[in-house]
Amino acid sequence: MRLGTDDLPRIVDTDYPHGTIKRYFGHECTTIDLSRTDGQVRLFDSILENPQFDYVIDLEAHHLERFFSIFDDIGYEKAAAAAGMGVAVFFFLDRTLASIQAAVALRRQLGSSQFVLVRNDAIGAFRAPVYGEHDLMKIGMDRQIRLPALSADALDFVEDPSFNFTDFIMQRRQGLPDWLSDELWRFLETIYQQQPTGTAESLFTA
Amino acid sequence: MKPTVIMVGADKGGVGKTTTSRALLDHLARKNMPARAFDTENPRGTLKRFYPDITEIIDLNSVADQMKILDTLDSAAVKVTIVDLKAGNLSSSLDTFDRIGVLEAARHGQFDLGLIHVVGPSVASLDEINEISEYIKGINYVIARNFINETNFFEWDEKTFKKYFADLPDAQEIDIPKLNEMAYEQVDLAGVTFSDFVDNKDARGADATFSFVLRGYVRKWVSDLDAEFNHLSLLQNLGRAGSETAAKPKAEPQRAAKK
C-alpha cells in the first residue's frame, strides 16, 4: 500500500498498550484500546470522518469476535460503503479446526466485504484432511494468499523495527548479504505473484 | 379506537422505569401511534425532559390532575396515554386508581389498561408483585426485567419465579436489553429521544454530530427492544386498532409469559 499510493495508509494497532505494529510504523500508527467504548468510537468514527485515506487495522486475536460483533451491530459495512469505502478482511488461518470454523463464521457474518484467507507456511499446513478441507471450502473466500516461510535468520532481520519492506523494495537498504536479499525477494515475489492485476484498486475501492 | 392507558411503575427507585417509559414512547412513535404522557415525578419530571411536547407533569394525589388523565381519555386527540408513575408509588397509585373506580372501568372494557412493572433483580422486587396482585387482575400486566445496566438477575431462580407468577397466568414478561453505558450517557446528555439520537438529530430537530458507533449501539438496542415490545398483546391490540381503517389484519398469536 505504501508503494502504490502517495497518501500513506493510516495504521491502527489494537495491541493496547504495547503496540506491536506501532514499533514499525511509529508515525502512521495509532494504538487503540478496543475493549473500551471510547476506543471503538476513536477507531470507527475517525475512519468514517476521513474516508479519503486507506486504513489498515491490525486486529489482535482476542478482539476478533468483539470487533466483528460491534462491526455488525453498528452497521459499519453499510456506512463504509455509503462513504465510498471498501472493506477487506485478511483472515490468518492457523493449524486448528477452530480457526477454520472461526473463518466460516466470520465470512457468514460479513456482507459486501472482501474476505481474503491468508495461510502462513511458517506455522504449517492445516492437518485435518477429512473434514478440514471441506470446511475450508465452506468459507467462501474471495481470495487466498500463501505466505512462504522465511528462515529464522531472515525472520529475525525483518522483525527488527528498523526494517520495512518499502525501503527494501525501493533499494534504500544497502549492504544486505546476498543470501538475505535473495530470500526476501523470493518471499515478496511469491506473495505478489498471487495478487490479481489491479489488486489494490479492487480491494480498497467500494 | 378504544382509549388505552399504560402505566409504567416500580416500587423501587433506580430500576430503569423512566428509561422504559422513554423506550415505549419511542416504540409507539416508530409505529406511528401518537401518544401522550403524564410524568408523576412531580415537580421535576425526568420524562418531560425528553418528550417536552407530549408530556405533562402531574401530581397523582391531586384530584385535578387525576381528572387530567382520566376525564380526557375519550376526548383527547391521541388515544394512547402513558403514565410514568413516581418511583416507590406503584402500590399507592394502584390503590388510588382502584378507589376512584379506574381499575373497575377498565375491567368492564371502557378502555384498555396496562401496567408495565419494571423490576430489579432482588426478591424484594418479586415481593412487589405479591403486593399489587389484587389490583392487577383483569388488566394487562407486564413484568419488565431491566438489563439496561447489565443487571444480573441471579436471585431469580425458576422455582421462586414460578411461585410468584402462580396467581398471574396472564402476565407477560419482557427484557429491557443492556445498552452500552457511553451510548446511554450520550443520549441522556443530549436530552433527545433514542430515535432522534439514532437519526443524528438534536433536541431541536437539527443535524447533530453524535458518534456513529454510539448511534449504532442505540440502533441495535432499539431494534432488540422493538422485538420485545412486539410480543406484548397490549401493544399488538394498539397496532390492530390503528390499522383497522385500512384493512383487517389477521390476529397474531400472543406469546405467553416466558417462564
Coordinates of C-alpha atoms in Angstrom, one line a residue, chain A:
Chain A
M1 CA 0.0 0.0 0.0
R2 CA 2.8 2.4 0.8
L3 CA 4.3 1.7 -2.7
G4 CA 1.0 2.1 -4.5
T5 CA -0.1 5.5 -3.2
D6 CA 1.2 8.9 -2.4
D7 CA -1.0 9.0 0.7
L8 CA 0.4 6.8 3.4
P9 CA -2.2 4.4 4.8
R10 CA -3.2 5.0 8.4
I11 CA -2.5 2.1 10.6
V12 CA -4.4 1.1 13.7
D13 CA -2.8 -1.2 16.3
T14 CA -5.2 -2.9 18.6
D15 CA -2.4 -4.4 20.8
Y16 CA -3.0 -1.9 23.5
P17 CA -0.9 -0.6 25.3
H18 CA 2.1 -2.4 23.8
G19 CA 1.6 -1.5 20.2
T20 CA 3.4 -4.3 18.2
I21 CA 2.9 -2.7 14.8
K22 CA 3.5 0.8 16.1
R23 CA 7.1 -0.2 16.7
Y24 CA 7.5 -0.5 12.9
F25 CA 5.3 2.5 11.8
G26 CA 5.6 5.0 14.6
H27 CA 4.3 8.0 12.6
E28 CA 1.4 6.4 10.8
C29 CA 0.2 4.2 13.6
T30 CA -2.3 4.8 16.4
T31 CA -2.7 2.3 19.2
I32 CA -6.3 1.9 20.3
D33 CA -7.9 0.0 23.2
L34 CA -10.8 -1.8 21.6
S35 CA -12.1 -3.1 24.8
R36 CA -13.3 0.4 25.7
T37 CA -16.2 2.2 24.1
D38 CA -14.1 5.4 23.6
G39 CA -11.5 3.4 21.8
Q40 CA -14.2 2.0 19.5
V41 CA -15.5 5.5 18.9
R42 CA -12.0 6.7 18.1
L43 CA -11.5 4.0 15.6
F44 CA -14.8 3.7 13.7
D45 CA -15.8 7.3 13.8
S46 CA -12.5 8.7 12.7
I47 CA -12.4 6.4 9.7
L48 CA -15.8 7.4 8.5
E49 CA -14.9 11.1 9.1
N50 CA -11.8 10.7 6.9
P51 CA -12.8 8.2 4.1
Q52 CA -10.2 9.7 1.7
F53 CA -7.5 7.6 3.4
D54 CA -6.7 3.9 3.4
Y55 CA -6.6 2.2 6.7
V56 CA -5.0 -1.0 8.0
I57 CA -6.4 -2.3 11.3
D58 CA -4.2 -4.9 12.9
L59 CA -6.6 -6.9 15.0
E60 CA -5.5 -8.8 18.0
A61 CA -6.9 -12.4 18.0
H62 CA -8.7 -11.8 21.3
H63 CA -10.5 -8.8 19.9
L64 CA -11.7 -10.6 16.8
E65 CA -15.2 -11.7 18.0
R66 CA -16.0 -8.5 19.8
F67 CA -14.7 -6.4 16.9
F68 CA -16.9 -8.0 14.3
S69 CA -19.9 -8.1 16.7
I70 CA -19.6 -4.3 17.0
F71 CA -18.9 -4.0 13.3
D72 CA -22.2 -5.9 12.7
D73 CA -24.3 -4.2 15.4
I74 CA -23.5 -0.7 14.4
G75 CA -24.0 -1.4 10.7
Y76 CA -20.4 -0.4 9.8
E77 CA -20.2 -2.2 6.5
K78 CA -23.1 -0.3 5.1
A79 CA -21.9 3.0 6.4
A80 CA -18.4 2.4 4.9
A81 CA -19.9 1.6 1.6
A82 CA -22.0 4.8 1.8
A83 CA -18.8 6.7 2.4
G84 CA -17.2 5.2 -0.7
M85 CA -15.0 2.8 1.2
G86 CA -14.4 -0.9 0.6
V87 CA -13.6 -3.3 3.4
A88 CA -11.3 -6.2 3.0
V89 CA -10.7 -8.7 5.8
F90 CA -7.5 -10.7 5.8
F91 CA -8.0 -13.7 8.0
F92 CA -4.9 -15.6 9.1
L93 CA -5.6 -19.2 9.4
D94 CA -3.7 -21.3 11.8
R95 CA -3.5 -25.1 12.1
T96 CA -6.6 -25.7 14.2
L97 CA -10.1 -26.7 13.2
A98 CA -11.3 -23.9 15.4
S99 CA -9.5 -21.4 13.2
I100 CA -11.4 -22.7 10.1
Q101 CA -14.6 -22.6 12.0
A102 CA -13.9 -19.0 13.0
A103 CA -13.3 -18.2 9.4
V104 CA -16.5 -19.8 8.3
A105 CA -18.5 -17.9 11.0
L106 CA -16.8 -14.6 10.2
R107 CA -17.4 -15.0 6.4
R108 CA -21.1 -15.6 7.0
Q109 CA -21.3 -12.5 9.2
L110 CA -19.8 -10.3 6.5
G111 CA -21.8 -8.8 3.7
S112 CA -20.2 -6.9 1.0
S113 CA -16.7 -7.0 2.5
Q114 CA -14.0 -9.0 0.7
F115 CA -12.7 -11.9 2.6
V116 CA -9.1 -13.0 2.0
L117 CA -7.8 -16.1 3.6
V118 CA -4.1 -16.0 4.5
R119 CA -2.2 -19.2 5.1
N120 CA 1.2 -18.9 6.6
D121 CA 3.7 -21.6 5.7
A122 CA 5.7 -20.8 8.8
I123 CA 3.1 -22.3 11.0
G124 CA 2.5 -25.3 8.8
A125 CA -0.4 -26.6 6.8
F126 CA -3.8 -27.5 8.3
R127 CA -3.8 -31.2 9.1
A128 CA -7.4 -32.4 9.1
P129 CA -7.9 -33.5 5.5
V130 CA -11.2 -35.4 6.1
Y131 CA -13.4 -32.5 7.1
G132 CA -10.8 -29.7 7.3
E133 CA -10.6 -29.1 3.6
H134 CA -14.3 -29.5 3.2
D135 CA -14.8 -26.8 5.9
L136 CA -12.2 -24.7 4.1
M137 CA -14.4 -24.7 1.0
K138 CA -17.3 -23.5 3.1
I139 CA -15.5 -20.3 3.9
G140 CA -16.3 -18.9 0.5
M141 CA -13.2 -16.7 0.4
D142 CA -12.7 -14.1 -2.3
R143 CA -9.1 -14.9 -2.5
Q144 CA -6.4 -16.9 -0.8
I145 CA -2.8 -15.8 -0.1
R146 CA 0.0 -18.1 1.0
L147 CA 2.9 -16.6 2.9
P148 CA 6.1 -18.6 2.3
A149 CA 8.1 -19.4 5.4
L150 CA 11.3 -17.3 6.0
S151 CA 14.4 -18.8 7.5
A152 CA 15.0 -18.0 11.2
D153 CA 17.8 -15.6 10.3
A154 CA 15.7 -13.7 7.7
L155 CA 12.8 -13.6 10.1
D156 CA 15.0 -12.1 12.8
F157 CA 16.1 -9.5 10.3
V158 CA 12.6 -8.4 9.1
E159 CA 11.3 -8.3 12.7
D160 CA 13.8 -5.6 13.6
P161 CA 11.8 -2.3 14.0
S162 CA 14.3 -0.6 11.7
F163 CA 13.4 -2.8 8.8
N164 CA 10.5 -2.2 6.4
F165 CA 9.7 -3.8 3.1
T166 CA 9.1 -0.4 1.3
D167 CA 12.7 0.6 1.9
F168 CA 13.9 -2.8 0.8
I169 CA 11.9 -2.8 -2.4
M170 CA 13.0 0.7 -3.2
Q171 CA 16.5 -0.4 -2.7
R172 CA 17.1 2.1 0.0
R173 CA 18.5 -0.6 2.2
Q174 CA 22.1 -1.2 1.1
G175 CA 24.7 -3.7 2.2
L176 CA 22.5 -6.7 2.8
P177 CA 24.2 -10.1 2.3
D178 CA 23.2 -11.7 -1.0
W179 CA 21.5 -14.7 0.6
L180 CA 19.2 -12.5 2.6
S181 CA 18.4 -10.2 -0.2
D182 CA 17.6 -13.2 -2.4
E183 CA 15.4 -14.8 0.2
L184 CA 13.5 -11.6 0.8
W185 CA 12.9 -11.0 -2.9
R186 CA 11.7 -14.6 -3.3
F187 CA 9.4 -14.1 -0.4
L188 CA 7.9 -10.9 -1.8
E189 CA 7.6 -12.3 -5.3
T190 CA 5.8 -15.4 -4.1
I191 CA 3.3 -13.2 -2.4
Y192 CA 2.9 -10.6 -5.1
Q193 CA 2.5 -13.2 -7.8
Q194 CA -0.6 -14.3 -6.1
Q195 CA -2.2 -10.9 -6.4
P196 CA -4.5 -10.5 -9.3
T197 CA -3.9 -7.4 -11.6
G198 CA -5.3 -4.3 -10.0
T199 CA -5.5 -5.8 -6.6
A200 CA -5.0 -2.6 -4.7
E201 CA -7.9 -0.9 -6.5
S202 CA -10.2 -3.9 -6.3
L203 CA -9.6 -4.3 -2.6
F204 CA -9.9 -0.8 -1.4
T205 CA -12.5 0.7 -3.7
A206 CA -16.1 0.2 -2.9

